Tab-separated table of C-alpha atoms in Angstrom:
chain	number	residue	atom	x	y	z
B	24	UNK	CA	150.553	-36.546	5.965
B	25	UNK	CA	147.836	-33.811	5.800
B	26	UNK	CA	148.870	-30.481	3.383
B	27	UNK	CA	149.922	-27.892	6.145
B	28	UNK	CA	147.620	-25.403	4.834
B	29	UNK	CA	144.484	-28.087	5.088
B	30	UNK	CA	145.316	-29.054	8.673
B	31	UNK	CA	145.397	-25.103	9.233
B	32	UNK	CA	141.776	-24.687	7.425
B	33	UNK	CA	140.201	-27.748	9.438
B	34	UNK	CA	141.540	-26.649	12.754
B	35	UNK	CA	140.120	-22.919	12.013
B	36	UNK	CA	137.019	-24.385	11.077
B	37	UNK	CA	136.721	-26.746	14.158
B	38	UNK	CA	137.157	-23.703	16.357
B	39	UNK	CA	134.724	-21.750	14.627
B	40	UNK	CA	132.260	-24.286	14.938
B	41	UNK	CA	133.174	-24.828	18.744
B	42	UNK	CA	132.812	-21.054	19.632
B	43	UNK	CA	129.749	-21.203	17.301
B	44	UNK	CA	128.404	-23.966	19.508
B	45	UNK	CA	128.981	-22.341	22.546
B	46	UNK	CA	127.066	-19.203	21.686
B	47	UNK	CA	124.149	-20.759	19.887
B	48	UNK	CA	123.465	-23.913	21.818
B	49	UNK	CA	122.215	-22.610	24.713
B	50	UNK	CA	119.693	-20.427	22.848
B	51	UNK	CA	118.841	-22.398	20.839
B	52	UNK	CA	118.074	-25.460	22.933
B	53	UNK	CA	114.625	-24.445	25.240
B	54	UNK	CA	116.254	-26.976	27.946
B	55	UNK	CA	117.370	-26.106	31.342
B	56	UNK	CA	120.186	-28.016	31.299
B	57	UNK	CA	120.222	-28.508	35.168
B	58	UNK	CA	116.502	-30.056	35.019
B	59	UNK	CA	116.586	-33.592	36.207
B	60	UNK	CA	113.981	-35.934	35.035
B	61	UNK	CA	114.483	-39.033	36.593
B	62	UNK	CA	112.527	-41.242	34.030
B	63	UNK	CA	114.633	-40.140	31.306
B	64	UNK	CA	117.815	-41.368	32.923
B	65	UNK	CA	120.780	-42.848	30.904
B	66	UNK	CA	118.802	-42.340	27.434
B	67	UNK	CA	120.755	-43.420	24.522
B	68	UNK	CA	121.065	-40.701	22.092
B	69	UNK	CA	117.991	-39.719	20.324
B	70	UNK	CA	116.150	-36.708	18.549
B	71	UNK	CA	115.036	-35.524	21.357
B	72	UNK	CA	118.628	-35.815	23.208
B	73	UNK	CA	121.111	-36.168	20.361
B	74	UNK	CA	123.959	-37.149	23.160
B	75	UNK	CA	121.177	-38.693	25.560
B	76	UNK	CA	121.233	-38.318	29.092
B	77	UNK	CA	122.831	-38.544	32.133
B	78	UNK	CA	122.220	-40.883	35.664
B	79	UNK	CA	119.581	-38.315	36.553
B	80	UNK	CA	118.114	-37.342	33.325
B	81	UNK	CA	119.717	-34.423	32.369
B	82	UNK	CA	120.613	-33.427	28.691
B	83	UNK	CA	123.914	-34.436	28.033
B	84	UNK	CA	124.464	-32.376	24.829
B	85	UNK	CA	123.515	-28.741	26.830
B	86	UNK	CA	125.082	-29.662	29.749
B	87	UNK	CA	128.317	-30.787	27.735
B	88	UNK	CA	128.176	-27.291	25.576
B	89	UNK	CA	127.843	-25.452	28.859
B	90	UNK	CA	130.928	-27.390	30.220
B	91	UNK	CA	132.889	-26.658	27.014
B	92	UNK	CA	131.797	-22.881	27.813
B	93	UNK	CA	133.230	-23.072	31.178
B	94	UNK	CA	136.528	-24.849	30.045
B	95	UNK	CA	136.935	-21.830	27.101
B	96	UNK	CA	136.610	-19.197	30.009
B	97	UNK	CA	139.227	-20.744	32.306
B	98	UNK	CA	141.645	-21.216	28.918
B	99	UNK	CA	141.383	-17.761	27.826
B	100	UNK	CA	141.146	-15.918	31.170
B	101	UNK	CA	144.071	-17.951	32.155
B	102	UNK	CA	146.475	-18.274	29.279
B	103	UNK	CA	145.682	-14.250	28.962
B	104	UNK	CA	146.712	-13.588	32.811
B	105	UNK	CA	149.824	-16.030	32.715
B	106	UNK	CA	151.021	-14.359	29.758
B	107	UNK	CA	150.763	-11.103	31.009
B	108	UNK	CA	152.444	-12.007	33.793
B	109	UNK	CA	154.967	-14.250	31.654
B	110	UNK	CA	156.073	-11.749	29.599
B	111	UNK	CA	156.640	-8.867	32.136
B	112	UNK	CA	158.884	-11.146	34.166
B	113	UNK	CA	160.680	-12.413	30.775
B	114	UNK	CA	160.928	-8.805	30.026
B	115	UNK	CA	162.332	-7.456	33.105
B	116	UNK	CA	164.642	-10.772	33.567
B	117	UNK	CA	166.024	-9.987	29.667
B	118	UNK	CA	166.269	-6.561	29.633
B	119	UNK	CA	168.014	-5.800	33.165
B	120	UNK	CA	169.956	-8.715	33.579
B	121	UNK	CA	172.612	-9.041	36.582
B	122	UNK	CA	170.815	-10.073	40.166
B	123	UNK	CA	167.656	-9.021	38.662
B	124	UNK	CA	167.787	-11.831	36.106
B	125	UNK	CA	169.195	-14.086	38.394
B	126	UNK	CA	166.501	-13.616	41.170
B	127	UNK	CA	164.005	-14.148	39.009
B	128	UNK	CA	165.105	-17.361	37.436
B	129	UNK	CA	165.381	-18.658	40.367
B	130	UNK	CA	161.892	-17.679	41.660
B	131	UNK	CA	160.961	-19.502	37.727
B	132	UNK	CA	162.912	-22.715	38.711
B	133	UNK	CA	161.468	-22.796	42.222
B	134	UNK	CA	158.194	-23.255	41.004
B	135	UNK	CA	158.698	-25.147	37.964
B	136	UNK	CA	160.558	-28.080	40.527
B	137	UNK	CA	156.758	-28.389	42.322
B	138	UNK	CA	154.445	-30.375	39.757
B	139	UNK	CA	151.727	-28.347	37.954
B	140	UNK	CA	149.193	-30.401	39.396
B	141	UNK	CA	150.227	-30.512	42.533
B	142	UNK	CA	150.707	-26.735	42.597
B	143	UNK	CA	147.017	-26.705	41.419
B	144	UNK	CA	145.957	-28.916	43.422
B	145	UNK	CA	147.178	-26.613	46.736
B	146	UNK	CA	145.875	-23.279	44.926
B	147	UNK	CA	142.494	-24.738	44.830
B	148	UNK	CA	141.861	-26.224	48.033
B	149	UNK	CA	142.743	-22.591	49.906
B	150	UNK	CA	139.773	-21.517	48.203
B	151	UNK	CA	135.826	-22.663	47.560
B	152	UNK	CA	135.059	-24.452	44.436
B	153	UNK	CA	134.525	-22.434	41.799
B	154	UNK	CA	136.179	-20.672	37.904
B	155	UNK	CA	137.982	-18.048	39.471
B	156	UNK	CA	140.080	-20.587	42.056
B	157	UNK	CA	140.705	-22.929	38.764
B	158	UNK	CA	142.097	-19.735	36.925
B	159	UNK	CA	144.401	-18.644	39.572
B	160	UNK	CA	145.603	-22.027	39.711
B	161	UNK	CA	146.508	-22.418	36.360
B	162	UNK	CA	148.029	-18.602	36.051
B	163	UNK	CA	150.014	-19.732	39.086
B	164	UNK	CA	151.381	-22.976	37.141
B	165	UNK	CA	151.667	-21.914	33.439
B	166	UNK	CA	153.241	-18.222	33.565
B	167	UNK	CA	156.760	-19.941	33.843
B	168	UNK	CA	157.513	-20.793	30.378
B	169	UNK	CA	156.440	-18.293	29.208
B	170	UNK	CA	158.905	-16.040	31.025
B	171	UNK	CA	161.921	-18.295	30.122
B	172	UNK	CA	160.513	-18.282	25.944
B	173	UNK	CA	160.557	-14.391	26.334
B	174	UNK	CA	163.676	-13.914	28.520
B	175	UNK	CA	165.215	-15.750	26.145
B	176	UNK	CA	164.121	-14.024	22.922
B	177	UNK	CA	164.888	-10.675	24.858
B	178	UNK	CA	168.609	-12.137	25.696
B	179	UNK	CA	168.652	-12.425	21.498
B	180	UNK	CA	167.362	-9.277	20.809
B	181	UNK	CA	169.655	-6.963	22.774
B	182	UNK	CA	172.728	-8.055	20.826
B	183	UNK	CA	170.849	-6.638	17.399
B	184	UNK	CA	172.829	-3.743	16.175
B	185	UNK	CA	169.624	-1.088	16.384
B	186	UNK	CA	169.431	-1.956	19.854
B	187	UNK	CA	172.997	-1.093	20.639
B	188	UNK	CA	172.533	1.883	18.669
B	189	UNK	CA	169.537	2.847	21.265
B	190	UNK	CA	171.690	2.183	24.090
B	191	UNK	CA	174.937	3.828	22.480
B	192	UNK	CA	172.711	6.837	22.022
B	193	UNK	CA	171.829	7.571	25.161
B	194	UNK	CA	168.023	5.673	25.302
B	195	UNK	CA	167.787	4.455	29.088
B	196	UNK	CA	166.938	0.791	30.082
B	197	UNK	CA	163.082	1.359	30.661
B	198	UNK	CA	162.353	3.447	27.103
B	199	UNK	CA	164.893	0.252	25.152
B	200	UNK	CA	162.544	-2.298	27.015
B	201	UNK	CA	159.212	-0.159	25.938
B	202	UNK	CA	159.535	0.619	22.591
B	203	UNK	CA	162.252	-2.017	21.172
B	204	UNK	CA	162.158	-5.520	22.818
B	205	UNK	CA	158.386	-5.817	24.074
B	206	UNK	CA	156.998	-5.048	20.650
B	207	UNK	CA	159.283	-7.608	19.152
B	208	UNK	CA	158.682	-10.282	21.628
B	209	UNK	CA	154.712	-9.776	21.545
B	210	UNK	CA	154.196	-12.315	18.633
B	211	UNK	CA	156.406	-15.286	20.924
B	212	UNK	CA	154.405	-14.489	23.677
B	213	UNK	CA	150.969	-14.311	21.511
B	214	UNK	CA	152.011	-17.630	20.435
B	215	UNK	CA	152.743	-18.770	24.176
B	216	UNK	CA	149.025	-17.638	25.194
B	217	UNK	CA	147.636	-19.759	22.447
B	218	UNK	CA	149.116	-23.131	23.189
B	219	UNK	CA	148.527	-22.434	26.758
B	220	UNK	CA	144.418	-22.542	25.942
B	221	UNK	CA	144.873	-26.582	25.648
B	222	UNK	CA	146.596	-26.531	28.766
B	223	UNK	CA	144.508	-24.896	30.844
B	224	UNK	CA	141.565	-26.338	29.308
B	225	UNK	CA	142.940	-30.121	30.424
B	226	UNK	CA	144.156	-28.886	33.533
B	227	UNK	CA	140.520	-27.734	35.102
B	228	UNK	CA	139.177	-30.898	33.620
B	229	UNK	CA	141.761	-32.665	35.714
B	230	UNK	CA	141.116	-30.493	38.724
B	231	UNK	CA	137.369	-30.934	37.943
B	232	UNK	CA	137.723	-34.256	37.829
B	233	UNK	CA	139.423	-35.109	40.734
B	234	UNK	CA	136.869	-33.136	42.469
B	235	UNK	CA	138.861	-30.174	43.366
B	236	UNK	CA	137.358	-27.378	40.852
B	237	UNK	CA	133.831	-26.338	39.865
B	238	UNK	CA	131.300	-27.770	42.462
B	239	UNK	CA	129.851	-30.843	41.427
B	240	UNK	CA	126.938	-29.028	40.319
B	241	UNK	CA	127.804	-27.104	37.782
B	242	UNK	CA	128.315	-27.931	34.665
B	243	UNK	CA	132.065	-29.090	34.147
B	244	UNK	CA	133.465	-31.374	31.512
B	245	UNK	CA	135.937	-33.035	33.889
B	246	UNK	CA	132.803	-33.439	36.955
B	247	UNK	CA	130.553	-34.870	33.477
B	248	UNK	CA	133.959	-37.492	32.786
B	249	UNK	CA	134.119	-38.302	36.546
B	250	UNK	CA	129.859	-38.837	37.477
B	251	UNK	CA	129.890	-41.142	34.517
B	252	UNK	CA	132.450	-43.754	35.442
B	253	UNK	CA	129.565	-45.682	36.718
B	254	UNK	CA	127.574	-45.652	33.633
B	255	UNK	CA	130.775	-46.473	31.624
B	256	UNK	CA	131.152	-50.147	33.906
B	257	UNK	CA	127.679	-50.806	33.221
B	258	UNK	CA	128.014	-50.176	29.707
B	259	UNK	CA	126.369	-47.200	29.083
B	260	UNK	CA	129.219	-45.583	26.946
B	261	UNK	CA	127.453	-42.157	26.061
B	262	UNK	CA	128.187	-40.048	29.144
B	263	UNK	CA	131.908	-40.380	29.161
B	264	UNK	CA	131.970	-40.153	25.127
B	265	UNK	CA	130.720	-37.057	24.478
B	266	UNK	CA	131.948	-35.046	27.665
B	267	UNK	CA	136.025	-36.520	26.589
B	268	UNK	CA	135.316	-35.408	22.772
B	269	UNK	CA	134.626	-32.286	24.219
B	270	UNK	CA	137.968	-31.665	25.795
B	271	UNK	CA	140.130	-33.452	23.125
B	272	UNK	CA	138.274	-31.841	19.649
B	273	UNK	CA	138.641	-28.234	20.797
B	274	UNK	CA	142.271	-28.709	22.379
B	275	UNK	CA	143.820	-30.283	19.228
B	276	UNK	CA	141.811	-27.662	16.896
B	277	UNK	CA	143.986	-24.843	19.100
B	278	UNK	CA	146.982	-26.489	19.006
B	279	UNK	CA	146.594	-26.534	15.491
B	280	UNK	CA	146.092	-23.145	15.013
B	281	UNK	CA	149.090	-22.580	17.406
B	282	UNK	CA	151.747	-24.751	15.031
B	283	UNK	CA	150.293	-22.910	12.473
B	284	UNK	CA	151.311	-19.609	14.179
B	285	UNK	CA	154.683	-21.041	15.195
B	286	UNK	CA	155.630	-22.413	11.399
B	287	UNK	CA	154.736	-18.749	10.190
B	288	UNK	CA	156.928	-17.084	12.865
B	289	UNK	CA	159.475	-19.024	12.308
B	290	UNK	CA	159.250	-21.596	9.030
B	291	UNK	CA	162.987	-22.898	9.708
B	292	UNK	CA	162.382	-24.354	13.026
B	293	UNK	CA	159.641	-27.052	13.566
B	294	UNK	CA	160.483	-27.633	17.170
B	295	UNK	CA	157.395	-27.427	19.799
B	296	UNK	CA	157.186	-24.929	22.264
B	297	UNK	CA	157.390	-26.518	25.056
B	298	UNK	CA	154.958	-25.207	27.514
């Protein structure tokens, strides 16, 4: 098995290079990469195309960085917005407890018992294709744990002497919450937001490719996966490659950095977050 620290430096460096990517790419490449060119279709890679083309000519490399930049926007605008909302609920849940905790549990359970992608899946389709729609579906479906990790640290937290102390000395409910427990259950829920960047990554590819979340289009990575089953019968194996390294390379090279993260945190527990 791989030295800790080593997986740590190769999953940094994979993100680097994937952020790197998705900034220089596009400027650097003089290629629209919505042009079709019909007697270029299903190239094999080449110099010209290092991932070759797709059924209607179009540059498979630009279209699949463009894709990837898509799929980081609706990871960190989401994970961002369901952790924000995560953590406020957690917060308030923890730090009030009584029918305020309990009400909002059960408003946590009630969604967690409808499948994420279901729940997606309904989000979506009240709306027109598009980011924004994909976002708000995966805020909707992935603020939940996120509220029962920090509920649950705050439930820990308000048995610590100091914040007794706070309380015995006369600090109200609101100013304990403030300055005590959300400042100590920042890093938990920093943590949370990371991980959640795979999820939401997978989850518009899914939505993408079941034809429910950027309009066909645009570039997507789940739409690329989806328009190339064709090719992929026929044996023309470059159109689904590339696109599917695209969602798992990046994924695993944040979840990496995110057990990194965890095993600092916390170096006596190695079990996953389960998000």
């Amino acid at each position: 098995m791989a030295d800790p620290r080593t997986r740590t430096r190769v999953s940094a460096a994979v993100t680097a290079a994937v952020v790197l990517t998705v900034l220089v790419v596009p400027l650097a490449v003089p290629l629209d990469q919505q042009a079709v060119d019909l007697a270029a279709k299903l190239q094999p890679p080449t110099w010209a195309h290092p991932f070759g083309t797709d059924e209607v000519g179009r540059d498979l490399l630009l279209r699949s960085v463009y894709g990837l930049r898509v799929s980081l926007l609706v990871g960190v605008a989401a994970a961002l917005a369901a952790t924000v909302i995560g953590t406020a609920v957690g917060a308030v849940a923890g730090a009030l407890g009584g029918w305020t905790d309990r009400l909002l549990m059960r408003l946590v359970d009630l969604f967690s018992s409808v499948p994420h992608l279901l729940l997606g899946i309904f989000v979506v389709t009240m709306f027109r294709p598009g980011v924004w729609p994909v976002v708000a579906s995966v805020v909707v479906t992935h603020w939940l744990s996120t509220a029962r990790i920090v509920r649950a640290e705050v439930l820990s937290l308000r048995s610590r002497p100091y914040i007794e102390a706070a309380v015995s000395g006369g600090a109200s409910r609101w100013r304990v919450t403030v300055r005590h427990l959300l400042p100590a259950v920042l890093p938990q829920a920093g943590l949370a937001a990371v991980l959640m960047i795979p999820h939401a990554i997978w989850h518009e590819s899914a939505l993408s490719f079941l034809g429910l979340g950027l309009p066909t289009h645009q570039a997507s990575l789940g739409n690329m996966v989806q328009s190339a089953r064709g090719s992929l019968l026929a044996g023309d194996w470059w159109p689904t490659l590339f696109p599917g390294l695209f969602i798992i390379v990046p994924t695993l090279a944040v979840a990496g950095l995110a057990a990194a993260w965890r095993e600092r945190l916390n170096p006596r527990r190695r079990s996953e977050l389960s998000l």
